[in-house]
PDB file of C-alpha atoms in Angstrom:
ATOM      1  CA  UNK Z  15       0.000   0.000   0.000  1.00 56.00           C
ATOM      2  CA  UNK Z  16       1.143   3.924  -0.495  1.00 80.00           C
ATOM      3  CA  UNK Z  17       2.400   5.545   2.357  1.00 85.00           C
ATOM      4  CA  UNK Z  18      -0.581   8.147   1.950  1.00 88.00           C
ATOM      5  CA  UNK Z  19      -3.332   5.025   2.846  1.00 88.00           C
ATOM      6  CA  UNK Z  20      -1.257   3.638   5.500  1.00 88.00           C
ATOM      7  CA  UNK Z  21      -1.190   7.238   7.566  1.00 89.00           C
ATOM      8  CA  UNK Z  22      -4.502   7.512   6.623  1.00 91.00           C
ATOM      9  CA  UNK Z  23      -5.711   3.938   8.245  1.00 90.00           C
ATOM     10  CA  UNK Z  24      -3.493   4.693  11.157  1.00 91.00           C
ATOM     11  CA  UNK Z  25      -5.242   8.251  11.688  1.00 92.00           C
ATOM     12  CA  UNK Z  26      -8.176   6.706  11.326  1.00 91.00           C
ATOM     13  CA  UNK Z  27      -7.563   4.239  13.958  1.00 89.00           C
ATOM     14  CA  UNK Z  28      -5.972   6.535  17.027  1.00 91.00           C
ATOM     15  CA  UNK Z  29      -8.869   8.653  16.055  1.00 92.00           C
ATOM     16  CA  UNK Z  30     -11.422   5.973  17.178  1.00 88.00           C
ATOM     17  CA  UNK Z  31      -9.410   4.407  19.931  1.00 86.00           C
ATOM     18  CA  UNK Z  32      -9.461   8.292  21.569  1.00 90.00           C
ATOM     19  CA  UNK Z  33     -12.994   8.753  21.018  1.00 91.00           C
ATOM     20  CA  UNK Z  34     -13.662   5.116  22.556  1.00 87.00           C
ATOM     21  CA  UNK Z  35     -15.196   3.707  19.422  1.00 85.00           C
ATOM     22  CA  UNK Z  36     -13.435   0.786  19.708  1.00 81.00           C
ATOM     23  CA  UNK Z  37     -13.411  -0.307  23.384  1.00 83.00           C
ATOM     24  CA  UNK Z  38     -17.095  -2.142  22.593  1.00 82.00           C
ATOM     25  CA  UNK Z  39     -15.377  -3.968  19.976  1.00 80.00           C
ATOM     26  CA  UNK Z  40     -17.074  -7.285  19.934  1.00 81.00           C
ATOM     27  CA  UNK Z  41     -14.515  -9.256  18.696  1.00 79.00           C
ATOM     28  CA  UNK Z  42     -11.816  -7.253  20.699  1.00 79.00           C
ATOM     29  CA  UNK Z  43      -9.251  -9.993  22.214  1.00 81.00           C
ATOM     30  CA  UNK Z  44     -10.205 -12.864  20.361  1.00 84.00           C
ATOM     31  CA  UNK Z  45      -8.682 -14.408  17.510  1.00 86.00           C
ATOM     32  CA  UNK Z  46      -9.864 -14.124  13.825  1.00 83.00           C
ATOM     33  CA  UNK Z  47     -10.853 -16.670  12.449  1.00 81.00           C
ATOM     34  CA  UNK Z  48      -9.579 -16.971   8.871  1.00 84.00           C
ATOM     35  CA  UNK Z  49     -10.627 -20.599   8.126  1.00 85.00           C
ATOM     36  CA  UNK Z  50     -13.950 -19.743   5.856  1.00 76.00           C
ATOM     37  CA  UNK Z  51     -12.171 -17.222   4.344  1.00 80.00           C
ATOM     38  CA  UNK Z  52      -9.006 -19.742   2.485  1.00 86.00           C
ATOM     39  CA  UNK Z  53     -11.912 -22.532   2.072  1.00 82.00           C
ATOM     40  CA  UNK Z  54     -13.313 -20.279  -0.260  1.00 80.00           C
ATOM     41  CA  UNK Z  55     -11.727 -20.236  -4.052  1.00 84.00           C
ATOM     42  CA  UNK Z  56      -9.698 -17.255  -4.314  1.00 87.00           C
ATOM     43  CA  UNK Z  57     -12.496 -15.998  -7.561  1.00 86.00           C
ATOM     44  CA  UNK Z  58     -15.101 -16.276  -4.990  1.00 82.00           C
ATOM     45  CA  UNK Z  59     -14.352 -14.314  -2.236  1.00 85.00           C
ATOM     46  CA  UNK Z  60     -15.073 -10.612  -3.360  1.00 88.00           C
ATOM     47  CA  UNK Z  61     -18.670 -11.840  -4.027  1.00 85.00           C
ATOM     48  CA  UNK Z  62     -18.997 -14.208  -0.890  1.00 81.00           C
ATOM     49  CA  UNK Z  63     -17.671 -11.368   1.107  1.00 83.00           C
ATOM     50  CA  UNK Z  64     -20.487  -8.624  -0.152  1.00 88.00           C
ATOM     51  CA  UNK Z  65     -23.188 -11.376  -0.037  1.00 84.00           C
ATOM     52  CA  UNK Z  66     -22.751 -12.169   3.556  1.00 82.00           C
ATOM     53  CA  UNK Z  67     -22.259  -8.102   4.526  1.00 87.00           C
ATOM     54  CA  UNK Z  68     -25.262  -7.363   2.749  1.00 90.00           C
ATOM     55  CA  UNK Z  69     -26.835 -10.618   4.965  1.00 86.00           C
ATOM     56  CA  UNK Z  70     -27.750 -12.659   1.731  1.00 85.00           C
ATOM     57  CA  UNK Z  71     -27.528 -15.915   1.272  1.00 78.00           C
ATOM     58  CA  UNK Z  72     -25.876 -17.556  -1.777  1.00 78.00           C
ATOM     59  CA  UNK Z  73     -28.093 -19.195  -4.138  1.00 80.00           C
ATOM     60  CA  UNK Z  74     -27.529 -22.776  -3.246  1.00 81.00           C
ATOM     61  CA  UNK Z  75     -27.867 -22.283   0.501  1.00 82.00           C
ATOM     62  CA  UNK Z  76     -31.196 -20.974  -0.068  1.00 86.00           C
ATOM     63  CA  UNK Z  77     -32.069 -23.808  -2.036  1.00 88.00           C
ATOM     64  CA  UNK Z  78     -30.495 -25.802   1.082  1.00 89.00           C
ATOM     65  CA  UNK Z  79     -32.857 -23.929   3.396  1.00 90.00           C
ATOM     66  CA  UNK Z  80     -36.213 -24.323   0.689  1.00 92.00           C
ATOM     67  CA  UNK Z  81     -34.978 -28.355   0.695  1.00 93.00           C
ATOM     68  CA  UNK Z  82     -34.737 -29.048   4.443  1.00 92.00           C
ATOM     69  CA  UNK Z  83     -38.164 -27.041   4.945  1.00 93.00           C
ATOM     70  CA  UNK Z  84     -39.741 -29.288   2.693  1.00 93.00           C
ATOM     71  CA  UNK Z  85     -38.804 -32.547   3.709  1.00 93.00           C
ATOM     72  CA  UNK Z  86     -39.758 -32.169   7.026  1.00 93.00           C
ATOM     73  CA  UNK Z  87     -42.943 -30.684   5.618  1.00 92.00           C
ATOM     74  CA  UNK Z  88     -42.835 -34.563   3.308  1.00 90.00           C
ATOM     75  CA  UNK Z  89     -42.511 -36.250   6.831  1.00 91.00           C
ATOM     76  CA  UNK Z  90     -45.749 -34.496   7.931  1.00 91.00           C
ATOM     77  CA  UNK Z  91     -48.254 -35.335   5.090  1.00 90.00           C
ATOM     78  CA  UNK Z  92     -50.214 -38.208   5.168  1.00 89.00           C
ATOM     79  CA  UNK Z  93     -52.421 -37.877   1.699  1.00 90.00           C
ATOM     80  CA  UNK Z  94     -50.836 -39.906  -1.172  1.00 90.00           C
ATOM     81  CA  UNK Z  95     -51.421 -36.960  -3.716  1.00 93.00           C
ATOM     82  CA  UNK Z  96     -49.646 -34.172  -1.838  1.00 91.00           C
ATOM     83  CA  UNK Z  97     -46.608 -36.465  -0.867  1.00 93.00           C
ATOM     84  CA  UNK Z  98     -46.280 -37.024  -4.622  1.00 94.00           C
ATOM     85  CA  UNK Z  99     -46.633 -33.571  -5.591  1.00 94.00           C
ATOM     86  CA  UNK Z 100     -43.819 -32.407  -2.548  1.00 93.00           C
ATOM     87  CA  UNK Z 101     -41.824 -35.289  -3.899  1.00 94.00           C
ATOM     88  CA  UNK Z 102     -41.096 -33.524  -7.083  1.00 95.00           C
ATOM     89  CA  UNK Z 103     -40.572 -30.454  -5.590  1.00 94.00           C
ATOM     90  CA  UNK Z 104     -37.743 -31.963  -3.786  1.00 93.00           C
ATOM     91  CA  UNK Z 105     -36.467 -33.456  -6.502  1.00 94.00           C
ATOM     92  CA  UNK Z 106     -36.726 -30.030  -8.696  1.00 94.00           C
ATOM     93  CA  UNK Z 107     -34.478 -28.634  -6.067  1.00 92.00           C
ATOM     94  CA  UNK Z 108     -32.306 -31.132  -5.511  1.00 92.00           C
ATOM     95  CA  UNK Z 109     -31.494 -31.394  -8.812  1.00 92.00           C
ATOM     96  CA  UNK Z 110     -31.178 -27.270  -9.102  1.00 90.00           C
ATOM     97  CA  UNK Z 111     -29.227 -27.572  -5.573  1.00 87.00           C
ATOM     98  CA  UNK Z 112     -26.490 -30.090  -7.560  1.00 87.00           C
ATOM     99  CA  UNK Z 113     -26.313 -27.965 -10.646  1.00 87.00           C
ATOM    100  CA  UNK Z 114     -25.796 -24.350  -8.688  1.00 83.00           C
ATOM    101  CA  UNK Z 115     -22.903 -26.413  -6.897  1.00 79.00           C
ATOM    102  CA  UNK Z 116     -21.323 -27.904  -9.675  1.00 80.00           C
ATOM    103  CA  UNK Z 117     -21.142 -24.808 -11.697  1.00 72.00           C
ATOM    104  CA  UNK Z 118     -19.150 -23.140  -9.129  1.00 60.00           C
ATOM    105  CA  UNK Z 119     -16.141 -26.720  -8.921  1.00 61.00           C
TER     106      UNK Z 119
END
C-alpha cells in the first residue's frame, strides 16, 4: 500500500481508539478466524464477502434452506397426492441444488 493510505488507516484508527469507538469492539481480544475465508476459491471471495455483509444468502444455501423445509414438511403429510406432488418439488431442487454447486467446482 502507499504511504498516503497507510497514515490515513493509522489516523483513522488513534482517532477511534481516543474517542472510545473501539473499546465495545465485539470481537476485541479474540482471535480471527480466517478458516472460511481460504476454504473459499480465491475468484469467490469478493462476491462471498459482499453477499454475507449485505446478509444474503448464496443461491444454493437458499435452495439448502427451501430443501430441508420441505422434507420435514414430506414427513408431515399423510395424503398420497400431496406427498407425490412435494416429492417432485424436492427433486426439482435437488437437482437445481447439484447444478448451482457444480457450476461453481
Amino acid at each position: 500500500m502507499s504511504l498516503f493510505i497507510d497514515n490515513a488507516i493509522a489516523g483513522w484508527i488513534r482517532k477511534a481508539e481516543k474517542s472510545g469507538e473501539l473499546n465495545n469492539n465485539q470481537y476485541k481480544g479474540k482471535a480471527i478466524d480466517l478458516d472460511d475465508y481460504f476454504r473459499t476459491p480465491a475468484e469467490h471471495r469478493l462476491g462471498m464477502k459482499i453477499l454475507k455483509d449485505a446478509n444474503c444468502l448464496p443461491p444454493a444455501v437458499e435452495l439448502m434452506k427451501q430443501l430441508s423445509t420441505k422434507k420435514e414438511a414430506l414427513e408431515k403429510i399423510n395424503d398420497p397426492e400431496s406427498r407425490n406432488t412435494l416429492q417432485k418439488e424436492i427433486t426439482a431442487l435437488e437437482l437445481k441444488k447439484n447444478l448451482l454447486l457444480e457450476e461453481n467446482r
